[in-house]
PDB file of C-alpha atoms in Angstrom:
ATOM      1  CA  MET A 167    -169.904 -99.818  26.051  1.00  0.00           C
ATOM      2  CA  ASP A 168    -172.519 -97.250  25.189  1.00  0.00           C
ATOM      3  CA  VAL A 169    -172.802 -94.714  27.977  1.00  0.00           C
ATOM      4  CA  HIS A 170    -175.848 -93.237  26.061  1.00  0.00           C
ATOM      5  CA  PRO A 171    -178.818 -95.804  26.558  1.00  0.00           C
ATOM      6  CA  ARG A 172    -181.038 -96.076  23.817  1.00  0.00           C
ATOM      7  CA  PRO A 173    -184.231 -94.265  24.534  1.00  0.00           C
ATOM      8  CA  ARG A 174    -187.331 -96.519  24.641  1.00  0.00           C
ATOM      9  CA  PRO A 175    -190.438 -95.788  22.734  1.00  0.00           C
ATOM     10  CA  PRO A 176    -193.541 -94.990  24.824  1.00  0.00           C
ATOM     11  CA  LEU A 177    -195.883 -97.785  25.587  1.00  0.00           C
ATOM     12  CA  THR A 178    -198.690 -95.880  23.561  1.00  0.00           C
ATOM     13  CA  PRO A 179    -197.115 -94.075  20.897  1.00  0.00           C
ATOM     14  CA  GLU A 180    -200.618 -93.875  19.184  1.00  0.00           C
ATOM     15  CA  PRO A 181    -202.644 -92.505  22.714  1.00  0.00           C
ATOM     16  CA  THR A 182    -205.822 -92.064  20.793  1.00  0.00           C
ATOM     17  CA  LEU A 183    -205.760 -95.331  19.051  1.00  0.00           C
ATOM     18  CA  LYS A 184    -208.352 -97.889  20.502  1.00  0.00           C
ATOM     19  CA  ALA A 185    -209.178-101.412  19.396  1.00  0.00           C
ATOM     20  CA  ALA A 186    -211.311-104.183  20.755  1.00  0.00           C
ATOM     21  CA  PRO A 187    -209.205-106.891  22.338  1.00  0.00           C
ATOM     22  CA  HIS A 188    -210.310-109.612  20.164  1.00  0.00           C
ATOM     23  CA  ASP A 189    -209.277-107.173  17.100  1.00  0.00           C
ATOM     24  CA  GLN A 190    -205.924-106.788  18.877  1.00  0.00           C
ATOM     25  CA  ARG A 191    -205.465-110.607  19.114  1.00  0.00           C
ATOM     26  CA  THR A 192    -206.456-111.069  15.464  1.00  0.00           C
ATOM     27  CA  LEU A 193    -202.980-109.185  14.739  1.00  0.00           C
ATOM     28  CA  LEU A 194    -201.333-112.227  16.118  1.00  0.00           C
ATOM     29  CA  ASP A 195    -203.092-114.302  13.523  1.00  0.00           C
ATOM     30  CA  LEU A 196    -202.283-111.680  11.005  1.00  0.00           C
ATOM     31  CA  ALA A 197    -198.466-111.584  12.064  1.00  0.00           C
ATOM     32  CA  THR A 198    -198.458-115.545  12.026  1.00  0.00           C
ATOM     33  CA  CYS A 199    -199.713-115.169   8.252  1.00  0.00           C
ATOM     34  CA  ASP A 200    -197.023-112.703   7.322  1.00  0.00           C
ATOM     35  CA  ALA A 201    -194.314-114.690   9.059  1.00  0.00           C
ATOM     36  CA  HIS A 202    -195.240-117.748   7.042  1.00  0.00           C
ATOM     37  CA  LEU A 203    -195.663-115.583   3.838  1.00  0.00           C
ATOM     38  CA  SER A 204    -192.077-114.345   4.328  1.00  0.00           C
ATOM     39  CA  GLN A 205    -190.917-118.048   4.923  1.00  0.00           C
ATOM     40  CA  LEU A 206    -192.503-119.018   1.753  1.00  0.00           C
ATOM     41  CA  SER A 207    -191.002-116.068  -0.090  1.00  0.00           C
ATOM     42  CA  HIS A 208    -187.638-117.068   1.338  1.00  0.00           C
ATOM     43  CA  ARG A 209    -187.934-120.673   0.513  1.00  0.00           C
ATOM     44  CA  ARG A 210    -188.848-119.647  -3.138  1.00  0.00           C
ATOM     45  CA  SER A 211    -185.945-117.498  -3.651  1.00  0.00           C
ATOM     46  CA  ALA A 212    -183.374-120.303  -2.113  1.00  0.00           C
ATOM     47  CA  ILE A 213    -184.573-123.483  -3.546  1.00  0.00           C
ATOM     48  CA  PRO A 214    -181.549-125.526  -4.567  1.00  0.00           C
ATOM     49  CA  GLU A 215    -182.733-125.578  -8.255  1.00  0.00           C
ATOM     50  CA  LEU A 216    -182.103-121.897  -8.691  1.00  0.00           C
ATOM     51  CA  ALA A 217    -178.531-122.289  -7.882  1.00  0.00           C
ATOM     52  CA  ILE A 218    -178.247-125.442 -10.393  1.00  0.00           C
ATOM     53  CA  LEU A 219    -180.075-123.419 -13.073  1.00  0.00           C
ATOM     54  CA  ALA A 220    -177.837-120.462 -12.595  1.00  0.00           C
ATOM     55  CA  GLU A 221    -174.505-122.765 -12.988  1.00  0.00           C
ATOM     56  CA  ALA A 222    -176.013-124.649 -15.763  1.00  0.00           C
ATOM     57  CA  THR A 223    -177.003-121.441 -17.768  1.00  0.00           C
ATOM     58  CA  ALA A 224    -173.644-120.086 -17.326  1.00  0.00           C
ATOM     59  CA  ASP A 225    -171.943-123.537 -18.767  1.00  0.00           C
ATOM     60  CA  GLU A 226    -174.543-123.322 -21.625  1.00  0.00           C
ATOM     61  CA  ALA A 227    -173.544-119.719 -22.338  1.00  0.00           C
ATOM     62  CA  ARG A 228    -169.874-120.678 -22.232  1.00  0.00           C
ATOM     63  CA  LEU A 229    -170.279-123.720 -24.214  1.00  0.00           C
ATOM     64  CA  ASP A 230    -172.662-122.031 -26.842  1.00  0.00           C
ATOM     65  CA  ASP A 231    -169.738-119.397 -27.329  1.00  0.00           C
ATOM     66  CA  ARG A 232    -167.170-122.102 -27.859  1.00  0.00           C
ATOM     67  CA  ARG A 233    -169.580-123.702 -30.272  1.00  0.00           C
ATOM     68  CA  ILE A 234    -169.698-120.707 -32.266  1.00  0.00           C
ATOM     69  CA  GLU A 235    -166.009-120.181 -32.406  1.00  0.00           C
ATOM     70  CA  LEU A 236    -165.277-123.818 -33.180  1.00  0.00           C
ATOM     71  CA  ASP A 237    -168.102-123.621 -36.135  1.00  0.00           C
ATOM     72  CA  THR A 238    -166.326-120.824 -37.589  1.00  0.00           C
ATOM     73  CA  LEU A 239    -162.914-122.530 -37.362  1.00  0.00           C
ATOM     74  CA  VAL A 240    -164.496-125.761 -38.846  1.00  0.00           C
ATOM     75  CA  GLY A 241    -165.991-123.608 -41.762  1.00  0.00           C
ATOM     76  CA  ASP A 242    -162.580-121.704 -42.156  1.00  0.00           C
ATOM     77  CA  LEU A 243    -160.719-124.883 -42.284  1.00  0.00           C
ATOM     78  CA  ARG A 244    -163.199-126.848 -44.541  1.00  0.00           C
ATOM     79  CA  ARG A 245    -162.576-123.842 -47.203  1.00  0.00           C
ATOM     80  CA  GLU A 246    -158.635-123.917 -46.679  1.00  0.00           C
ATOM     81  CA  LEU A 247    -158.647-127.763 -47.219  1.00  0.00           C
ATOM     82  CA  ARG A 248    -160.609-127.395 -50.224  1.00  0.00           C
ATOM     83  CA  GLN A 249    -158.325-124.822 -51.674  1.00  0.00           C
ATOM     84  CA  ALA A 250    -155.246-127.128 -50.626  1.00  0.00           C
ATOM     85  CA  GLU A 251    -156.954-130.149 -52.250  1.00  0.00           C
ATOM     86  CA  ALA A 252    -157.629-128.013 -55.489  1.00  0.00           C
ATOM     87  CA  GLU A 253    -154.098-126.525 -55.470  1.00  0.00           C
ATOM     88  CA  VAL A 254    -152.511-130.058 -55.232  1.00  0.00           C
ATOM     89  CA  GLU A 255    -155.082-131.290 -58.212  1.00  0.00           C
ATOM     90  CA  LEU A 256    -153.881-128.344 -60.315  1.00  0.00           C
ATOM     91  CA  VAL A 257    -150.216-129.151 -59.836  1.00  0.00           C
ATOM     92  CA  ARG A 258    -150.808-133.181 -60.370  1.00  0.00           C
ATOM     93  CA  THR A 259    -152.731-132.185 -63.631  1.00  0.00           C
ATOM     94  CA  ARG A 260    -149.903-130.147 -64.880  1.00  0.00           C
ATOM     95  CA  ARG A 261    -147.219-132.879 -64.212  1.00  0.00           C
ATOM     96  CA  THR A 262    -149.786-135.368 -65.783  1.00  0.00           C
ATOM     97  CA  ARG A 263    -149.720-133.124 -68.944  1.00  0.00           C
ATOM     98  CA  ASP A 264    -146.042-133.001 -68.908  1.00  0.00           C
ATOM     99  CA  GLU A 265    -145.475-136.814 -68.644  1.00  0.00           C
ATOM    100  CA  GLN A 266    -147.855-137.109 -71.473  1.00  0.00           C
ATOM    101  CA  ARG A 267    -145.799-134.899 -73.516  1.00  0.00           C
ATOM    102  CA  LEU A 268    -142.680-136.352 -72.425  1.00  0.00           C
ATOM    103  CA  ASN A 269    -143.877-139.997 -73.289  1.00  0.00           C
ATOM    104  CA  SER A 270    -145.463-138.773 -76.553  1.00  0.00           C
ATOM    105  CA  GLY A 271    -141.986-138.355 -78.255  1.00  0.00           C
ATOM    106  CA  ALA A 272    -143.293-135.120 -79.672  1.00  0.00           C
ATOM    107  CA  ILE A 273    -140.377-132.985 -77.987  1.00  0.00           C
ATOM    108  CA  SER A 274    -137.063-134.194 -79.588  1.00  0.00           C
ATOM    109  CA  ASN A 275    -134.932-130.978 -78.797  1.00  0.00           C
ATOM    110  CA  PRO A 276    -132.529-131.841 -76.095  1.00  0.00           C
ATOM    111  CA  LYS A 277    -132.656-128.461 -74.505  1.00  0.00           C
ATOM    112  CA  ASP A 278    -136.522-128.626 -74.421  1.00  0.00           C
ATOM    113  CA  LEU A 279    -136.585-132.166 -72.946  1.00  0.00           C
ATOM    114  CA  THR A 280    -133.999-131.076 -70.257  1.00  0.00           C
ATOM    115  CA  ASN A 281    -136.288-128.151 -69.369  1.00  0.00           C
ATOM    116  CA  LEU A 282    -139.414-130.211 -69.209  1.00  0.00           C
ATOM    117  CA  GLU A 283    -137.769-132.734 -67.002  1.00  0.00           C
ATOM    118  CA  HIS A 284    -136.666-130.030 -64.509  1.00  0.00           C
ATOM    119  CA  GLU A 285    -140.209-128.700 -64.674  1.00  0.00           C
ATOM    120  CA  MET A 286    -141.538-132.140 -63.782  1.00  0.00           C
ATOM    121  CA  GLN A 287    -139.043-132.355 -61.012  1.00  0.00           C
ATOM    122  CA  ALA A 288    -140.077-129.026 -59.701  1.00  0.00           C
ATOM    123  CA  LEU A 289    -143.700-130.039 -59.934  1.00  0.00           C
ATOM    124  CA  GLU A 290    -143.056-133.015 -57.884  1.00  0.00           C
ATOM    125  CA  ARG A 291    -141.400-130.935 -55.205  1.00  0.00           C
ATOM    126  CA  ARG A 292    -144.173-128.608 -55.188  1.00  0.00           C
ATOM    127  CA  ILE A 293    -146.843-131.467 -54.894  1.00  0.00           C
ATOM    128  CA  THR A 294    -144.807-132.757 -52.072  1.00  0.00           C
ATOM    129  CA  THR A 295    -145.082-129.394 -50.257  1.00  0.00           C
ATOM    130  CA  LEU A 296    -148.669-128.810 -51.069  1.00  0.00           C
ATOM    131  CA  GLU A 297    -149.540-132.477 -49.777  1.00  0.00           C
ATOM    132  CA  ASP A 298    -147.717-131.402 -46.629  1.00  0.00           C
ATOM    133  CA  GLU A 299    -149.611-128.560 -46.165  1.00  0.00           C
ATOM    134  CA  GLU A 300    -152.912-130.073 -47.066  1.00  0.00           C
ATOM    135  CA  LEU A 301    -152.153-132.977 -44.276  1.00  0.00           C
ATOM    136  CA  GLU A 302    -151.313-130.187 -41.739  1.00  0.00           C
ATOM    137  CA  VAL A 303    -154.912-128.458 -42.712  1.00  0.00           C
ATOM    138  CA  MET A 304    -156.642-131.738 -42.676  1.00  0.00           C
ATOM    139  CA  ASP A 305    -155.314-132.656 -39.191  1.00  0.00           C
ATOM    140  CA  LYS A 306    -156.411-128.948 -37.866  1.00  0.00           C
ATOM    141  CA  PHE A 307    -159.601-129.655 -39.412  1.00  0.00           C
ATOM    142  CA  GLU A 308    -160.149-133.039 -38.016  1.00  0.00           C
ATOM    143  CA  THR A 309    -159.148-131.694 -34.422  1.00  0.00           C
ATOM    144  CA  ALA A 310    -161.524-128.583 -34.517  1.00  0.00           C
ATOM    145  CA  GLU A 311    -164.325-130.997 -36.037  1.00  0.00           C
ATOM    146  CA  SER A 312    -163.633-133.407 -33.184  1.00  0.00           C
ATOM    147  CA  GLU A 313    -163.832-130.687 -30.460  1.00  0.00           C
ATOM    148  CA  LEU A 314    -166.890-129.352 -32.009  1.00  0.00           C
ATOM    149  CA  SER A 315    -168.770-132.710 -31.664  1.00  0.00           C
ATOM    150  CA  GLY A 316    -167.449-132.856 -28.094  1.00  0.00           C
ATOM    151  CA  VAL A 317    -168.688-129.441 -27.231  1.00  0.00           C
ATOM    152  CA  LEU A 318    -172.228-130.130 -29.284  1.00  0.00           C
ATOM    153  CA  GLU A 319    -172.497-133.338 -26.926  1.00  0.00           C
ATOM    154  CA  GLU A 320    -171.700-131.234 -23.626  1.00  0.00           C
ATOM    155  CA  LEU A 321    -174.153-128.370 -24.804  1.00  0.00           C
ATOM    156  CA  GLU A 322    -176.866-130.980 -25.313  1.00  0.00           C
ATOM    157  CA  ALA A 323    -176.344-132.649 -21.934  1.00  0.00           C
ATOM    158  CA  VAL A 324    -176.574-129.233 -20.451  1.00  0.00           C
ATOM    159  CA  ARG A 325    -179.573-128.013 -22.035  1.00  0.00           C
ATOM    160  CA  SER A 326    -181.370-131.459 -21.113  1.00  0.00           C
ATOM    161  CA  LYS A 327    -180.168-130.676 -17.617  1.00  0.00           C
ATOM    162  CA  ILE A 328    -181.672-127.261 -17.815  1.00  0.00           C
ATOM    163  CA  ALA A 329    -184.830-128.668 -18.994  1.00  0.00           C
ATOM    164  CA  GLU A 330    -185.012-131.316 -16.355  1.00  0.00           C
ATOM    165  CA  VAL A 331    -184.212-128.941 -13.454  1.00  0.00           C
ATOM    166  CA  THR A 332    -186.810-126.233 -14.813  1.00  0.00           C
ATOM    167  CA  VAL A 333    -189.464-128.706 -14.429  1.00  0.00           C
ATOM    168  CA  THR A 334    -188.772-129.644 -10.959  1.00  0.00           C
ATOM    169  CA  ARG A 335    -188.257-125.816 -10.133  1.00  0.00           C
ATOM    170  CA  ASP A 336    -191.689-125.011 -11.536  1.00  0.00           C
ATOM    171  CA  ALA A 337    -193.298-127.754  -9.862  1.00  0.00           C
ATOM    172  CA  THR A 338    -191.775-126.402  -6.617  1.00  0.00           C
ATOM    173  CA  PHE A 339    -192.954-122.867  -7.424  1.00  0.00           C
ATOM    174  CA  SER A 340    -196.325-123.975  -8.140  1.00  0.00           C
ATOM    175  CA  ASP A 341    -196.573-125.516  -4.542  1.00  0.00           C
ATOM    176  CA  LEU A 342    -195.157-122.660  -3.104  1.00  0.00           C
ATOM    177  CA  ASP A 343    -197.225-120.243  -4.747  1.00  0.00           C
ATOM    178  CA  GLY A 344    -200.259-122.201  -4.005  1.00  0.00           C
ATOM    179  CA  GLN A 345    -199.549-122.070  -0.352  1.00  0.00           C
ATOM    180  CA  SER A 346    -198.805-118.262  -0.441  1.00  0.00           C
ATOM    181  CA  GLY A 347    -201.999-117.655  -2.425  1.00  0.00           C
ATOM    182  CA  GLU A 348    -204.078-119.587   0.521  1.00  0.00           C
ATOM    183  CA  LEU A 349    -202.079-117.636   3.090  1.00  0.00           C
ATOM    184  CA  ALA A 350    -202.766-114.448   1.114  1.00  0.00           C
ATOM    185  CA  ALA A 351    -206.341-114.895   0.876  1.00  0.00           C
ATOM    186  CA  GLU A 352    -206.632-115.817   4.815  1.00  0.00           C
ATOM    187  CA  ARG A 353    -204.433-112.610   5.568  1.00  0.00           C
ATOM    188  CA  SER A 354    -207.030-110.788   3.186  1.00  0.00           C
ATOM    189  CA  ILE A 355    -210.018-111.919   5.279  1.00  0.00           C
ATOM    190  CA  LEU A 356    -208.166-111.238   8.679  1.00  0.00           C
ATOM    191  CA  ALA A 357    -207.042-107.772   7.603  1.00  0.00           C
ATOM    192  CA  GLY A 358    -210.442-106.893   6.243  1.00  0.00           C
ATOM    193  CA  GLY A 359    -212.258-107.566   9.483  1.00  0.00           C
ATOM    194  CA  LEU A 360    -210.016-105.290  11.300  1.00  0.00           C
ATOM    195  CA  PRO A 361    -210.542-101.377  11.949  1.00  0.00           C
ATOM    196  CA  ASP A 362    -208.352 -99.505   9.372  1.00  0.00           C
ATOM    197  CA  PRO A 363    -206.395 -97.346  11.773  1.00  0.00           C
ATOM    198  CA  LEU A 364    -205.056-100.508  13.407  1.00  0.00           C
ATOM    199  CA  VAL A 365    -204.287-102.070  10.406  1.00  0.00           C
ATOM    200  CA  ALA A 366    -202.300 -98.958   9.271  1.00  0.00           C
ATOM    201  CA  LEU A 367    -200.490 -99.074  12.472  1.00  0.00           C
ATOM    202  CA  TYR A 368    -199.691-102.679  12.089  1.00  0.00           C
ATOM    203  CA  GLU A 369    -198.461-102.077   8.455  1.00  0.00           C
ATOM    204  CA  LYS A 370    -196.164 -99.201   9.573  1.00  0.00           C
ATOM    205  CA  VAL A 371    -194.763-101.026  12.391  1.00  0.00           C
ATOM    206  CA  ARG A 372    -194.354-104.167  10.264  1.00  0.00           C
ATOM    207  CA  ALA A 373    -192.307-102.095   7.750  1.00  0.00           C
ATOM    208  CA  GLN A 374    -190.040-100.795  10.359  1.00  0.00           C
ATOM    209  CA  TYR A 375    -189.545-103.853  12.404  1.00  0.00           C
ATOM    210  CA  GLY A 376    -190.075-106.875  10.246  1.00  0.00           C
ATOM    211  CA  SER A 377    -193.332-107.754  12.093  1.00  0.00           C
ATOM    212  CA  GLY A 378    -196.274-105.557  13.242  1.00  0.00           C
ATOM    213  CA  ALA A 379    -197.431-107.358  16.371  1.00  0.00           C
ATOM    214  CA  ALA A 380    -196.166-109.754  19.071  1.00  0.00           C
ATOM    215  CA  ALA A 381    -197.992-111.450  22.103  1.00  0.00           C
ATOM    216  CA  LEU A 382    -197.270-110.695  25.543  1.00  0.00           C
ATOM    217  CA  ARG A 383    -196.597-114.070  27.068  1.00  0.00           C
ATOM    218  CA  ALA A 384    -195.219-114.846  30.645  1.00  0.00           C
ATOM    219  CA  ARG A 385    -194.315-111.289  30.922  1.00  0.00           C
ATOM    220  CA  ALA A 386    -191.938-111.179  27.848  1.00  0.00           C
ATOM    221  CA  CYS A 387    -192.504-110.168  24.394  1.00  0.00           C
ATOM    222  CA  GLU A 388    -192.596-112.823  21.733  1.00  0.00           C
ATOM    223  CA  GLY A 389    -191.325-110.554  19.019  1.00  0.00           C
ATOM    224  CA  CYS A 390    -187.930-109.452  20.678  1.00  0.00           C
ATOM    225  CA  ARG A 391    -187.843-112.479  23.260  1.00  0.00           C
ATOM    226  CA  LEU A 392    -187.072-110.012  26.120  1.00  0.00           C
ATOM    227  CA  GLU A 393    -188.785-109.926  29.662  1.00  0.00           C
ATOM    228  CA  ILE A 394    -190.437-106.916  30.362  1.00  0.00           C
ATOM    229  CA  ASN A 395    -189.402-105.122  33.533  1.00  0.00           C
ATOM    230  CA  GLY A 396    -191.860-104.532  36.621  1.00  0.00           C
ATOM    231  CA  ALA A 397    -192.583-100.916  36.271  1.00  0.00           C
ATOM    232  CA  ASP A 398    -193.512-101.435  32.602  1.00  0.00           C
ATOM    233  CA  LEU A 399    -195.687-104.433  33.373  1.00  0.00           C
ATOM    234  CA  ARG A 400    -197.526-102.455  36.227  1.00  0.00           C
ATOM    235  CA  GLU A 401    -198.325 -99.822  33.335  1.00  0.00           C
ATOM    236  CA  ILE A 402    -199.350-102.206  30.890  1.00  0.00           C
ATOM    237  CA  ALA A 403    -201.675-103.789  33.387  1.00  0.00           C
ATOM    238  CA  ALA A 404    -203.116-100.550  34.326  1.00  0.00           C
ATOM    239  CA  ALA A 405    -203.976 -99.775  30.774  1.00  0.00           C
ATOM    240  CA  PRO A 406    -207.443-100.089  29.451  1.00  0.00           C
ATOM    241  CA  ASP A 407    -208.059-103.484  27.720  1.00  0.00           C
ATOM    242  CA  ASP A 408    -208.892-101.696  24.441  1.00  0.00           C
ATOM    243  CA  GLU A 409    -205.494 -99.711  24.535  1.00  0.00           C
ATOM    244  CA  VAL A 410    -203.143-100.449  21.903  1.00  0.00           C
ATOM    245  CA  LEU A 411    -199.824-100.944  23.451  1.00  0.00           C
ATOM    246  CA  ARG A 412    -196.347-100.892  21.862  1.00  0.00           C
ATOM    247  CA  CYS A 413    -193.573-103.279  23.280  1.00  0.00           C
ATOM    248  CA  PRO A 414    -191.131-100.900  25.242  1.00  0.00           C
ATOM    249  CA  GLU A 415    -188.044-102.853  24.106  1.00  0.00           C
ATOM    250  CA  CYS A 416    -188.775-103.475  20.292  1.00  0.00           C
ATOM    251  CA  SER A 417    -191.796-101.264  19.311  1.00  0.00           C
ATOM    252  CA  ARG A 418    -193.822-103.804  17.936  1.00  0.00           C
ATOM    253  CA  ILE A 419    -197.684-103.654  18.822  1.00  0.00           C
ATOM    254  CA  LEU A 420    -197.788-105.657  22.263  1.00  0.00           C
ATOM    255  CA  VAL A 421    -201.042-108.008  22.359  1.00  0.00           C
ATOM    256  CA  ARG A 422    -202.047-108.959  25.678  1.00  0.00           C
ATOM    257  CA  THR A 423    -203.325-112.407  26.172  1.00  0.00           C
ATOM    258  CA  ALA A 424    -204.680-115.008  28.940  1.00  0.00           C
ATOM    259  CA  GLU A 425    -201.042-116.001  29.237  1.00  0.00           C
ATOM    260  CA  SER A 426    -199.373-112.658  29.812  1.00  0.00           C
ATOM    261  CA  GLY A 427    -198.494-113.008  33.170  1.00  0.00           C
ATOM    262  CA  LEU A 428    -200.182-109.580  34.190  1.00  0.00           C
TER     263      LEU A 428
END
């Protein structure tokens, strides 16, 4: 338990500040405007669409990165496949040429015939190896191309979702901004009709405590919701009507009303 009680601010930290009672009561309307504006600002920053868009945008970035990777891989495999096909075709052409030489009867030397037959056997083995490699590349190519197609579909779906949610977000923003604009205009009128020193104090207190003024009702401050003790109430009751007072508990401007219970 804190053995050093918090020192309470005086009821009138600005002893020379005076303001007509109706001007002080107008501060309550100003505080209500500010509270509503704060609520609207909070609602604007916390609408569900913002979280949905953040997640969808992250998904879009992830999918687009994967799309780039797969697009590059598909391009590399396509070139590799073309190269494999060209190599197979080159060896097949050479084998066809050797078959034609063998079948033409132009080679009569037994050693040359044996060498040609050995070469054709080697070409057959080479063709088999190259075709296996070509099939392997083709399988990788088809797998990558299929995955790329799936990623593109996901990306399109995510982008459609982003576009749809963006429309909803913008409509909500427009509604909230419209309400904020009306309140801001009302606030400007209220503040414009008050004495500058009173507004300056209100803004100073609001910056420090979140709200600048609160009503005294039923002997309790509506800002901090604490009941004011008898000694302070007597001091408040004795203060002139135009004296600008502060709550002894929360330091907000304390506005006396017909329901103050004084």
